[in-house]
Short mmCIF file of C-alpha atoms in Angstrom, two decimals:
data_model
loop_
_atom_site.label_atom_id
_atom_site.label_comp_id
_atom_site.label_asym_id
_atom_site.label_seq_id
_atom_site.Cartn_x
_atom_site.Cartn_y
_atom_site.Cartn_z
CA UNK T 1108 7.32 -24.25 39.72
CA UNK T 1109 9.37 -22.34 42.07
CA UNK T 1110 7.71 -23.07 45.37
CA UNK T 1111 8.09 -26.41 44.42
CA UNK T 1112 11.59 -26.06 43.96
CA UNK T 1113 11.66 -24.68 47.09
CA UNK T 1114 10.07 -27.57 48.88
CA UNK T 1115 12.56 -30.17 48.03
CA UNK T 1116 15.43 -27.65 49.17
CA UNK T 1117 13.89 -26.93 52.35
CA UNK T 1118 13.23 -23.41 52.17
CA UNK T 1119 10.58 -21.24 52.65
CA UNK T 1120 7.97 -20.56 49.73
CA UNK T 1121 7.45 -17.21 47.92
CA UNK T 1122 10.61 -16.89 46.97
CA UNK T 1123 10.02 -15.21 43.52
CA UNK T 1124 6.56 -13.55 43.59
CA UNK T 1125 4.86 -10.27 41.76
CA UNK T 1126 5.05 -8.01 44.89
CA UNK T 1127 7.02 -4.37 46.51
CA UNK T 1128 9.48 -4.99 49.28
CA UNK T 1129 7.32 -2.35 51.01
CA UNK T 1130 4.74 -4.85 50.91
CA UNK T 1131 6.52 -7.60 51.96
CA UNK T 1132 7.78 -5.40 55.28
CA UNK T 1133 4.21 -5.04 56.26
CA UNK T 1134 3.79 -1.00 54.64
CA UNK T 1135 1.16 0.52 52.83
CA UNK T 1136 0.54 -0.01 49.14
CA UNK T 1137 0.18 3.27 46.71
CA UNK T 1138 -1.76 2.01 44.03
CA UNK T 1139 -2.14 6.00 42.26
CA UNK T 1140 1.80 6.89 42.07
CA UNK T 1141 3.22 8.62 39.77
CA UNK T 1142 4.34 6.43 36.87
CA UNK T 1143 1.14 4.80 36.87
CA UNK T 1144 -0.76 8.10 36.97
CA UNK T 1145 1.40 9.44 33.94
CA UNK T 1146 1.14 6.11 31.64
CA UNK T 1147 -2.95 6.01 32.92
CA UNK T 1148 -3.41 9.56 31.04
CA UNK T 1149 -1.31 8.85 28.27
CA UNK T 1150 -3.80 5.62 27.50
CA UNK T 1151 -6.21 8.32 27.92
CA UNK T 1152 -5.06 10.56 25.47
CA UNK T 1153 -4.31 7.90 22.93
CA UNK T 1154 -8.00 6.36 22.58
CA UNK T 1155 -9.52 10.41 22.93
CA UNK T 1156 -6.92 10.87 19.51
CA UNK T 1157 -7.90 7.87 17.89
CA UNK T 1158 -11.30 8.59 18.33
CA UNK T 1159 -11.56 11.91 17.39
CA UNK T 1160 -9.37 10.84 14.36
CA UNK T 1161 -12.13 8.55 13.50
CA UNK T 1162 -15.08 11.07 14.13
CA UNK T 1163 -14.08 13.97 11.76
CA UNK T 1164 -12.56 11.71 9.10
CA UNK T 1165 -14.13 12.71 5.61
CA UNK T 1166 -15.16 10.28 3.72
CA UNK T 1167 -14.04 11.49 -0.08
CA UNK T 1168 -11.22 13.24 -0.57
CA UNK T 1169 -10.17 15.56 -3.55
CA UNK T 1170 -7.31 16.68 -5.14
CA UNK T 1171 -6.65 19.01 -8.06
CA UNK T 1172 -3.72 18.80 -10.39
CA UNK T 1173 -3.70 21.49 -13.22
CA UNK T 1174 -1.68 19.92 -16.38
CA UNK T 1175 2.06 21.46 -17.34
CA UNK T 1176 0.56 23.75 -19.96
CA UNK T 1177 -0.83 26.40 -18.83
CA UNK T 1178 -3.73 26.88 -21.22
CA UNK T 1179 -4.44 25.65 -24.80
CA UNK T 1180 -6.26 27.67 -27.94
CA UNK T 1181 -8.07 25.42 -29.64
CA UNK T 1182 -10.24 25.62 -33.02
CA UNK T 1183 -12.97 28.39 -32.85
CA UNK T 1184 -10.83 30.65 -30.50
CA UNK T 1185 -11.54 28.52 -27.36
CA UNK T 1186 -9.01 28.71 -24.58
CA UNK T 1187 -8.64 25.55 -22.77
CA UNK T 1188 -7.40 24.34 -19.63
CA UNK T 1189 -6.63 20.63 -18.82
CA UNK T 1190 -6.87 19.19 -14.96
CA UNK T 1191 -6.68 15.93 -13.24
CA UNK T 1192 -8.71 15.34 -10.20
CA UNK T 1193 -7.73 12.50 -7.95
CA UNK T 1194 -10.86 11.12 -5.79
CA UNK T 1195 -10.46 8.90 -2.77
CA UNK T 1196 -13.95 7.03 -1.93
CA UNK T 1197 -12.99 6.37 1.91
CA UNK T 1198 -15.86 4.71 2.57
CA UNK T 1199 -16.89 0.53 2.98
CA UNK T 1200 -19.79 0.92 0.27
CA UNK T 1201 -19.54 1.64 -3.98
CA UNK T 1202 -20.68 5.18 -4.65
CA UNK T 1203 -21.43 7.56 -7.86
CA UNK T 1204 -19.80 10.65 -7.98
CA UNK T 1205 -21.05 13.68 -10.15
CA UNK T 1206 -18.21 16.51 -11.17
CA UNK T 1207 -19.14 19.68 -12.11
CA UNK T 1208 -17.93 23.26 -11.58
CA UNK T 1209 -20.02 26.34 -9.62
CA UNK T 1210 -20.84 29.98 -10.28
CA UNK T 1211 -18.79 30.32 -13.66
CA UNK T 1212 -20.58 32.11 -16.53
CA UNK T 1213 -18.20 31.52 -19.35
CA UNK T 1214 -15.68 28.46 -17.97
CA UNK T 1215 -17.35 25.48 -19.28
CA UNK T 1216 -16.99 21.54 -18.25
CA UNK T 1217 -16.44 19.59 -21.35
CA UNK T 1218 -18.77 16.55 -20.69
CA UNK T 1219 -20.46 18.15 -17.67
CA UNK T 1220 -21.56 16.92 -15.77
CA UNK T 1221 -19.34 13.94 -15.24
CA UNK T 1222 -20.76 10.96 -13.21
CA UNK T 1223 -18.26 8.43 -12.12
CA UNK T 1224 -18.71 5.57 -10.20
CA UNK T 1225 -16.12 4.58 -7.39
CA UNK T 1226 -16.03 1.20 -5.26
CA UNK T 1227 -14.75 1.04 -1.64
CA UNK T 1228 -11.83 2.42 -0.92
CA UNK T 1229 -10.49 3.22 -4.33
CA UNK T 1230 -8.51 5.81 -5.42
CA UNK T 1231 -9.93 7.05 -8.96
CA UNK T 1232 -7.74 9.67 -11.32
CA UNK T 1233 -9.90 11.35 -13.72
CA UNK T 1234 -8.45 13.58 -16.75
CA UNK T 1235 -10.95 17.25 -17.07
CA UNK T 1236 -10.89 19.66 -19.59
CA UNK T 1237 -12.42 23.15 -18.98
CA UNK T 1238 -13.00 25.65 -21.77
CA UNK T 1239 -13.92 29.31 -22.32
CA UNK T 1240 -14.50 31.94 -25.67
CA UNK T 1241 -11.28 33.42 -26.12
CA UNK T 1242 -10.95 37.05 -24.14
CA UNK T 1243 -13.82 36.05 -21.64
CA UNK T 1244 -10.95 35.26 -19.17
CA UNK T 1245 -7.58 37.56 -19.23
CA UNK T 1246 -5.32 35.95 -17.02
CA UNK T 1247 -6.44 34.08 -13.93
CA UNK T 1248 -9.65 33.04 -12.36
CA UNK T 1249 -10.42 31.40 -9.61
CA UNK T 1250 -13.16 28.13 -10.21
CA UNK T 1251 -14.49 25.64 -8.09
CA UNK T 1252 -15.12 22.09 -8.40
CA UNK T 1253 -18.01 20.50 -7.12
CA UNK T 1254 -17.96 16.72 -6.29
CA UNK T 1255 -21.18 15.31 -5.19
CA UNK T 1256 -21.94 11.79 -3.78
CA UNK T 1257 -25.55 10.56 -5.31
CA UNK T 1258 -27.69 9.59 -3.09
CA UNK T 1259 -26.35 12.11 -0.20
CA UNK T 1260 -25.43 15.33 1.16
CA UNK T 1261 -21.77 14.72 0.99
CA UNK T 1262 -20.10 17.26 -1.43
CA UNK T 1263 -16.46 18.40 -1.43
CA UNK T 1264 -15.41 21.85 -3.18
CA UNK T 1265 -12.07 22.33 -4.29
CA UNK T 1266 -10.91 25.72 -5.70
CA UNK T 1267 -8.38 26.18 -8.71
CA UNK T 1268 -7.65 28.51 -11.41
CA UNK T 1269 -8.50 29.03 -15.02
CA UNK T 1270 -6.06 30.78 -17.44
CA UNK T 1271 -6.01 32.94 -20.63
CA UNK T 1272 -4.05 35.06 -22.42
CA UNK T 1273 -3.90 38.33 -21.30
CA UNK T 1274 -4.36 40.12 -24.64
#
């Protein structure tokens, strides 16, 4: 549109164009300088992020919320401790989840072990209740959940702690 505008004004062509003036005066062209070098490795770095961001990305994630009371005694001299894990399926496909807890002689899982099923993407909040005789745990412990996806190897372990009365 411009060289034509150009024409019927009778003067010469080119007049707005995507070039350098040292290319218009007849010099040599840098195509590597520096601006382009530094935006060319930022790009770089970007899609090396994203795709390491992508690579390790775990596919379930856990969280463990102990409830406000610290621990309950219940009939039969049962101390009991109430918990709410939160369980993000981050994958494309519906999957079954089995909760249970590891290496714990006395600290029960009421219902164990709990099977739940999760479709893509969803975020699932699930009330626990753990339970021991009364004296078999003075204080703290530490336990561990284990959540296992059926069907695979995937399994997440997330650590929390059991209390009694110290008496």
């Amino acid at each position: 549109a411009c060289d034509e505008v150009m024409d019927k004004l009778g003067y010469p062509k080119g007049l707005v164009r995507y070039t350098t003036h040292n290319s218009l005066v007849g010099h040599a062209v840098k195509l590597f300088r520096p601006r382009i070098i530094i935006y060319a490795s930022l790009l770089v770095l970007l899609m090396a992020g994203t795709i390491a961001g992508i690579a390790i990305r775990k596919p379930l994630l856990v969280d463990v919320m102990r409830d406000k009371q610290l621990y309950r005694i219940v009939e039969n001299d049962t101390v009991v401790n109430m918990y709410t894990l939160r369980l993000v399926n981050k994958t494309t496909e519906a999957k079954t989840f089995t909760v249970s807890i590891t290496e714990s002689a006395d600290i029960t899982l009421v219902d164990a072990p709990i099977r739940i099923n999760a479709m893509p993407e969803q975020v699932l909040t699930l009330p626990v209740t753990l339970r021991a005789p009364k004296g078999a745990v003075k204080g703290k412990r530490d336990i561990h959940f284990e959540i296992k996806a059926q069907g695979s190897d995937e399994t997440v372990i997330e650590e929390s702690r059991f209390f009694g009365p110290v008496q």
